[in-house]
């Protein structure tokens, strides 16, 4: 008999790190789920018909540390050629399992299922009729059962890989383009697989939107728990982009779920050479791979938050923090020897005739100076933060506010009339004290974090605040020990991201012990806010990682489009390598640049095709013209 689960259950327990136990699935020589190490994956970007290039790229991916490699199989001949790629790899001594990525043609999946160890199909386009339209449940069942029969015979695993951007019309009509639609789409296939007694299954719920992706995976876990069997989950954020942005977005989406204990395999999708995805995936997984698998708690808390729908925690604003205002950013300038020039690296520009500073789109609102009053005057748009003991010297100046310890605040008779920042210890909080501070109406909590444990403590503390209607805004503060920039980005993006995707946090304060690179920390903070859609300050590029279907050089084109449009604010531009999946996969982009044939590009305004098959040499100019025609362009 199935358990009566709490209607919000989505992981073992939200305040204790532990890994969700899933059913074991074999993919060649790799075991997925049931507590086995989280498997790392990447996907080739070479044409699958180019055997030697594909084999060489597979080897680079494997040597980087991949456990599984995926290749695209767009037609029967590519599916058949997987045999050549596979046998050359085996001859070279590589036993790594291969996955065929198949869309639109079940016969291709059937062919590939006889060759490789796993097939990925997309329920949004597994079967379509001759005019490319999706078909009804009877035909889907018929074709899926044929594939399952082959998979059973050849011991081939199957990933039901749902994409937010390519749900079937039938699903969209019934459930909309939502996490629920994604989950229902997967469950329809799961039902058929279970009736056919096929269990070598893995599920994924990818989106380029980190909220959607996190909610969809959580909801899928919830539904599988209520069905009484949890299959392994393959995690990924689609079209995450490249560089810092791609790493931040991947860490927010994948890392938040790993912190929930969800995830048995991971693919980080970067618009970079595929082997570069593996070290990033390795770092993300290493933070949580030690978690012990266990069954979910039967005492799952009814914590007053819906984990399947985004809703920002309701707070009463204090100054410009909280309420409906996007999260503020605090820059830590407490190290010695800062002078006014530091403001240049935080995006402020000074007018030499008036000596006034103007903030940029990514300039922090708060500047923390610790125990020192800075030797320069602050920009009018910024507020200085001083440790309470120093602040008392300038308490009359409105440009500074105090940072208290809780004891200092409770014992002090001198407080700011506008804003008092108060450290809150989330391992030892007292609801009565918080209620007392709520009554004073000008307090904002600063919640410190230095470890993953602090992430769970902070979540628990904020949920208690919600349960007791303590609507004091919270600034999330996270500091790592000295480490590489990349590791710091990944850790901070997970820490902040896991809370922001749950609507928690009215400000970000990022630090690295002994680090003075305020420019880097500030850029990263705004990058995390952008990746969680908490605060949009620049154009977002939803660029595909490329695969064997790609029709142009995605990396170069992404760079060129970024150079031409990076000054725009708040737009989402999709850059997709192929017309087959591109328009669907870029989902909620405002404009789309999609490869539609060799040397040919099609351009989109939202989901609407506005230029078809134009030569690639003039495609970026045309894209700019379309942005201009729609009044979204400003001159740099
Ligand atoms: S959009 Fe097309 S080219 Fe890009 S990864 Fe997806 S299938 Fe491959």
Short mmCIF file of C-alpha atoms in Angstrom, two decimals, residues 227-536:
data_model
loop_
_atom_site.label_atom_id
_atom_site.label_comp_id
_atom_site.label_asym_id
_atom_site.label_seq_id
_atom_site.Cartn_x
_atom_site.Cartn_y
_atom_site.Cartn_z
CA UNK A 227 3.18 6.37 -7.23
CA UNK A 228 5.44 4.33 -4.94
CA UNK A 229 8.53 4.10 -7.13
CA UNK A 230 11.21 6.72 -7.74
CA UNK A 231 13.30 6.37 -10.90
CA UNK A 232 16.70 8.06 -11.25
CA UNK A 233 16.81 11.67 -12.37
CA UNK A 234 19.19 13.17 -14.89
CA UNK A 235 19.77 16.85 -14.07
CA UNK A 236 20.44 19.68 -16.49
CA UNK A 237 19.71 23.31 -17.26
CA UNK A 238 19.22 23.66 -21.01
CA UNK A 239 20.91 26.39 -23.02
CA UNK A 240 22.76 27.72 -19.98
CA UNK A 241 25.20 29.68 -22.16
CA UNK A 242 28.94 30.01 -21.70
CA UNK A 243 31.59 31.40 -19.37
CA UNK A 244 30.61 32.69 -15.94
CA UNK A 245 26.94 33.02 -16.88
CA UNK A 246 26.71 29.40 -18.03
CA UNK A 247 28.40 28.18 -14.86
CA UNK A 248 26.21 30.30 -12.60
CA UNK A 249 22.97 29.21 -14.27
CA UNK A 250 23.98 25.55 -14.19
CA UNK A 251 25.01 25.77 -10.54
CA UNK A 252 21.76 27.48 -9.56
CA UNK A 253 19.56 24.86 -11.24
CA UNK A 254 21.57 21.67 -10.83
CA UNK A 255 23.11 22.67 -7.49
CA UNK A 256 19.76 23.57 -5.89
CA UNK A 257 18.46 20.11 -6.71
CA UNK A 258 21.65 18.35 -5.60
CA UNK A 259 21.30 20.25 -2.32
CA UNK A 260 17.78 18.81 -2.11
CA UNK A 261 19.37 15.35 -2.50
CA UNK A 262 17.85 14.98 -5.97
CA UNK A 263 19.88 13.82 -8.98
CA UNK A 264 21.59 10.63 -10.12
CA UNK A 265 23.29 11.85 -13.30
CA UNK A 266 24.29 15.35 -14.37
CA UNK A 267 24.97 17.14 -17.61
CA UNK A 268 26.14 20.75 -17.53
CA UNK A 269 25.21 22.28 -20.93
CA UNK A 270 27.71 24.98 -21.86
CA UNK A 271 28.19 26.72 -25.18
CA UNK A 272 31.80 25.59 -25.09
CA UNK A 273 33.74 22.49 -26.16
CA UNK A 274 31.88 19.56 -24.55
CA UNK A 275 34.89 18.30 -22.59
CA UNK A 276 34.85 21.63 -20.70
CA UNK A 277 31.47 20.70 -19.22
CA UNK A 278 32.91 17.79 -17.26
CA UNK A 279 35.13 19.66 -14.74
CA UNK A 280 32.18 21.91 -13.92
CA UNK A 281 29.86 18.93 -13.44
CA UNK A 282 32.56 17.24 -11.35
CA UNK A 283 32.81 20.25 -9.02
CA UNK A 284 29.04 20.50 -8.60
CA UNK A 285 28.66 16.83 -7.86
CA UNK A 286 31.65 16.73 -5.48
CA UNK A 287 29.87 19.16 -3.14
CA UNK A 288 27.04 16.65 -2.54
CA UNK A 289 28.18 13.20 -3.67
CA UNK A 290 28.97 12.17 -0.10
CA UNK A 291 25.30 12.42 0.94
CA UNK A 292 23.94 9.11 2.15
CA UNK A 293 20.85 7.82 0.36
CA UNK A 294 17.81 7.30 2.50
CA UNK A 295 14.03 7.15 2.30
CA UNK A 296 12.06 10.37 2.69
CA UNK A 297 10.95 11.37 6.15
CA UNK A 298 7.43 10.34 7.05
CA UNK A 299 7.45 13.47 9.20
CA UNK A 300 8.00 15.88 6.30
CA UNK A 301 7.27 19.40 7.59
CA UNK A 302 4.26 21.31 6.37
CA UNK A 303 6.40 24.38 6.02
CA UNK A 304 3.98 26.86 4.48
CA UNK A 305 5.90 27.16 1.22
CA UNK A 306 4.80 25.65 -2.07
CA UNK A 307 7.96 24.02 -3.48
CA UNK A 308 6.32 23.59 -6.90
CA UNK A 309 5.44 27.23 -7.55
CA UNK A 310 7.61 30.32 -7.28
CA UNK A 311 6.46 32.96 -4.89
CA UNK A 312 8.74 35.56 -3.34
CA UNK A 313 8.55 35.57 0.44
CA UNK A 314 6.38 38.48 1.55
CA UNK A 315 8.33 41.10 3.48
CA UNK A 316 7.62 44.64 4.60
CA UNK A 317 10.17 46.96 2.98
CA UNK A 318 12.71 48.85 5.03
CA UNK A 319 14.37 51.67 3.05
CA UNK A 320 14.97 50.08 -0.36
CA UNK A 321 15.20 46.48 0.94
CA UNK A 322 12.37 43.96 0.76
CA UNK A 323 8.76 44.22 -0.36
CA UNK A 324 8.47 44.12 -4.14
CA UNK A 325 11.92 45.70 -4.67
CA UNK A 326 14.39 43.33 -6.36
CA UNK A 327 17.17 42.13 -4.04
CA UNK A 328 19.87 44.69 -3.29
CA UNK A 329 23.59 43.96 -3.53
CA UNK A 330 26.10 44.67 -0.77
CA UNK A 331 29.74 45.08 -1.72
CA UNK A 332 32.31 44.34 0.95
CA UNK A 333 34.97 47.08 0.98
CA UNK A 334 36.07 46.43 4.54
CA UNK A 335 39.64 45.58 3.64
CA UNK A 336 42.23 48.26 4.18
CA UNK A 337 43.35 50.87 1.69
CA UNK A 338 40.24 51.41 -0.40
CA UNK A 339 40.01 54.78 -2.03
CA UNK A 340 37.37 56.42 -4.24
CA UNK A 341 38.72 54.69 -7.35
CA UNK A 342 37.24 51.44 -6.10
CA UNK A 343 33.85 52.77 -7.16
CA UNK A 344 34.95 52.61 -10.82
CA UNK A 345 35.27 48.84 -10.53
CA UNK A 346 31.74 48.69 -9.15
CA UNK A 347 30.23 50.30 -12.23
CA UNK A 348 30.00 53.87 -10.92
CA UNK A 349 31.16 56.67 -13.21
CA UNK A 350 32.31 60.06 -11.93
CA UNK A 351 31.49 63.32 -13.60
CA UNK A 352 34.74 65.27 -13.07
CA UNK A 353 33.02 68.66 -13.42
CA UNK A 354 30.50 68.02 -10.61
CA UNK A 355 32.46 65.30 -8.82
CA UNK A 356 29.27 63.24 -8.67
CA UNK A 357 29.08 59.49 -9.09
CA UNK A 358 26.41 57.89 -11.26
CA UNK A 359 25.62 54.20 -10.71
CA UNK A 360 25.62 51.66 -13.53
CA UNK A 361 23.02 48.90 -13.93
CA UNK A 362 25.24 46.64 -11.85
CA UNK A 363 26.39 48.98 -9.12
CA UNK A 364 25.75 47.81 -5.55
CA UNK A 365 23.37 49.82 -3.38
CA UNK A 366 25.24 49.12 -0.15
CA UNK A 367 28.98 49.45 0.53
CA UNK A 368 30.29 47.78 3.68
CA UNK A 369 33.36 49.41 5.26
CA UNK A 370 33.46 47.42 8.52
CA UNK A 371 35.35 49.30 11.27
CA UNK A 372 36.65 52.15 9.03
CA UNK A 373 35.05 55.31 7.76
CA UNK A 374 36.17 55.60 4.13
CA UNK A 375 38.39 58.51 3.08
CA UNK A 376 36.00 59.55 0.27
CA UNK A 377 32.40 60.65 0.00
CA UNK A 378 29.85 58.12 -1.11
CA UNK A 379 27.74 58.27 -4.27
CA UNK A 380 24.29 59.67 -3.52
CA UNK A 381 22.70 56.39 -4.67
CA UNK A 382 24.78 54.25 -2.27
CA UNK A 383 24.53 53.71 1.46
CA UNK A 384 27.58 52.96 3.56
CA UNK A 385 27.41 50.20 6.16
CA UNK A 386 29.64 50.45 9.24
CA UNK A 387 30.08 48.15 12.19
CA UNK A 388 27.87 49.52 14.95
CA UNK A 389 30.79 50.63 17.18
CA UNK A 390 32.20 52.78 14.36
CA UNK A 391 28.80 53.95 13.15
CA UNK A 392 28.10 55.72 16.47
CA UNK A 393 30.78 58.26 15.43
CA UNK A 394 28.77 59.26 12.35
CA UNK A 395 25.26 58.37 13.55
CA UNK A 396 24.06 61.82 12.47
CA UNK A 397 25.06 61.14 8.80
CA UNK A 398 22.23 59.69 6.72
CA UNK A 399 24.68 58.15 4.25
CA UNK A 400 25.67 55.46 6.78
CA UNK A 401 23.71 52.73 8.55
CA UNK A 402 24.85 50.40 11.34
CA UNK A 403 25.49 46.68 11.28
CA UNK A 404 24.74 45.22 14.72
CA UNK A 405 25.24 41.90 16.35
CA UNK A 406 21.93 40.83 17.85
CA UNK A 407 23.24 41.53 21.39
CA UNK A 408 24.45 44.99 20.37
CA UNK A 409 21.08 45.80 18.86
CA UNK A 410 19.11 44.60 21.89
CA UNK A 411 21.35 46.52 24.31
CA UNK A 412 21.83 49.72 22.31
CA UNK A 413 19.93 52.94 22.89
CA UNK A 414 21.34 54.50 19.72
CA UNK A 415 19.83 53.15 16.51
CA UNK A 416 19.28 54.38 12.98
CA UNK A 417 15.87 55.85 12.30
CA UNK A 418 15.90 54.49 8.75
CA UNK A 419 17.64 51.11 8.64
CA UNK A 420 19.37 48.84 11.12
CA UNK A 421 21.14 45.75 9.81
CA UNK A 422 21.23 43.01 12.43
CA UNK A 423 23.17 39.76 12.23
CA UNK A 424 20.95 36.76 12.86
CA UNK A 425 22.36 33.40 13.94
CA UNK A 426 20.24 30.84 12.10
CA UNK A 427 21.54 27.96 14.23
CA UNK A 428 20.16 29.58 17.35
CA UNK A 429 17.23 31.81 16.52
CA UNK A 430 14.48 32.82 18.90
CA UNK A 431 11.07 33.48 17.38
CA UNK A 432 10.06 35.76 20.28
CA UNK A 433 13.10 37.97 19.77
CA UNK A 434 12.41 38.15 16.03
CA UNK A 435 8.82 39.15 16.75
CA UNK A 436 10.08 41.95 19.02
CA UNK A 437 12.33 43.23 16.22
CA UNK A 438 9.48 43.06 13.74
CA UNK A 439 7.60 45.58 15.89
CA UNK A 440 10.46 48.07 15.53
CA UNK A 441 9.87 48.24 11.76
CA UNK A 442 13.31 49.32 10.57
CA UNK A 443 15.33 46.17 11.01
CA UNK A 444 16.75 44.01 8.22
CA UNK A 445 18.39 40.73 9.11
CA UNK A 446 21.77 39.72 7.72
CA UNK A 447 22.01 35.94 7.70
CA UNK A 448 25.53 34.59 7.52
CA UNK A 449 26.58 31.41 5.76
CA UNK A 450 29.93 29.70 5.40
CA UNK A 451 29.00 26.07 4.82
CA UNK A 452 26.30 23.93 3.25
CA UNK A 453 24.91 23.32 6.76
CA UNK A 454 24.23 27.05 6.93
CA UNK A 455 22.13 26.75 3.76
CA UNK A 456 19.78 24.30 5.51
CA UNK A 457 19.78 26.37 8.74
CA UNK A 458 18.93 29.51 6.78
CA UNK A 459 16.09 27.78 4.94
CA UNK A 460 14.72 26.46 8.22
CA UNK A 461 14.98 29.85 9.94
CA UNK A 462 13.26 31.70 7.07
CA UNK A 463 10.48 29.10 6.93
CA UNK A 464 9.95 29.60 10.67
CA UNK A 465 9.76 33.34 10.06
CA UNK A 466 7.13 32.71 7.38
CA UNK A 467 5.16 30.45 9.68
CA UNK A 468 5.16 33.16 12.38
CA UNK A 469 4.45 36.04 9.97
CA UNK A 470 7.76 37.69 10.74
CA UNK A 471 8.05 39.75 7.57
CA UNK A 472 11.46 41.31 8.24
CA UNK A 473 13.58 41.41 5.05
CA UNK A 474 16.64 39.16 4.97
CA UNK A 475 20.00 39.82 3.30
CA UNK A 476 21.76 36.56 2.48
CA UNK A 477 25.47 36.67 3.22
CA UNK A 478 27.79 33.92 2.06
CA UNK A 479 31.54 33.70 2.27
CA UNK A 480 33.90 30.94 1.15
CA UNK A 481 37.39 30.15 2.23
CA UNK A 482 40.02 31.31 -0.33
CA UNK A 483 39.50 29.26 -3.47
CA UNK A 484 39.57 29.53 -7.24
CA UNK A 485 37.16 31.94 -8.91
CA UNK A 486 35.37 29.08 -10.65
CA UNK A 487 34.81 27.11 -7.46
CA UNK A 488 33.68 30.24 -5.67
CA UNK A 489 31.18 30.99 -8.43
CA UNK A 490 29.76 27.47 -8.27
CA UNK A 491 29.49 27.43 -4.47
CA UNK A 492 27.98 30.89 -4.20
CA UNK A 493 25.55 30.22 -7.06
CA UNK A 494 24.30 27.08 -5.31
CA UNK A 495 24.10 28.72 -1.88
CA UNK A 496 22.28 31.86 -2.97
CA UNK A 497 20.44 30.14 -5.83
CA UNK A 498 18.91 27.42 -3.67
CA UNK A 499 17.35 30.09 -1.44
CA UNK A 500 16.42 32.57 -4.19
CA UNK A 501 14.56 29.94 -6.26
CA UNK A 502 12.41 29.44 -3.16
CA UNK A 503 11.70 33.18 -3.06
CA UNK A 504 13.95 33.76 -0.02
CA UNK A 505 16.33 36.71 0.11
CA UNK A 506 15.99 40.47 -0.22
CA UNK A 507 19.67 41.13 -0.71
CA UNK A 508 22.97 39.43 -1.54
CA UNK A 509 26.27 39.90 0.22
CA UNK A 510 29.03 37.76 -1.30
CA UNK A 511 32.49 37.40 0.14
CA UNK A 512 35.61 35.32 -0.15
CA UNK A 513 37.99 35.37 2.82
CA UNK A 514 40.97 37.66 2.13
CA UNK A 515 39.72 38.38 -1.39
CA UNK A 516 39.90 41.93 -2.60
CA UNK A 517 38.47 41.39 -6.05
CA UNK A 518 35.33 43.41 -5.45
CA UNK A 519 34.69 43.67 -9.18
CA UNK A 520 34.50 39.87 -9.51
CA UNK A 521 32.29 39.43 -6.45
CA UNK A 522 29.95 42.18 -7.57
CA UNK A 523 29.66 40.79 -11.11
CA UNK A 524 29.00 37.35 -9.69
CA UNK A 525 26.27 38.65 -7.36
CA UNK A 526 24.42 40.29 -10.23
CA UNK A 527 24.97 37.15 -12.33
CA UNK A 528 23.31 35.01 -9.65
CA UNK A 529 20.38 37.42 -9.38
CA UNK A 530 19.99 37.31 -13.15
CA UNK A 531 20.18 33.49 -13.29
CA UNK A 532 17.46 33.22 -10.66
CA UNK A 533 15.45 35.98 -12.41
CA UNK A 534 15.38 37.81 -9.09
CA UNK A 535 16.84 40.93 -10.68
CA UNK A 536 17.41 41.46 -14.40
#
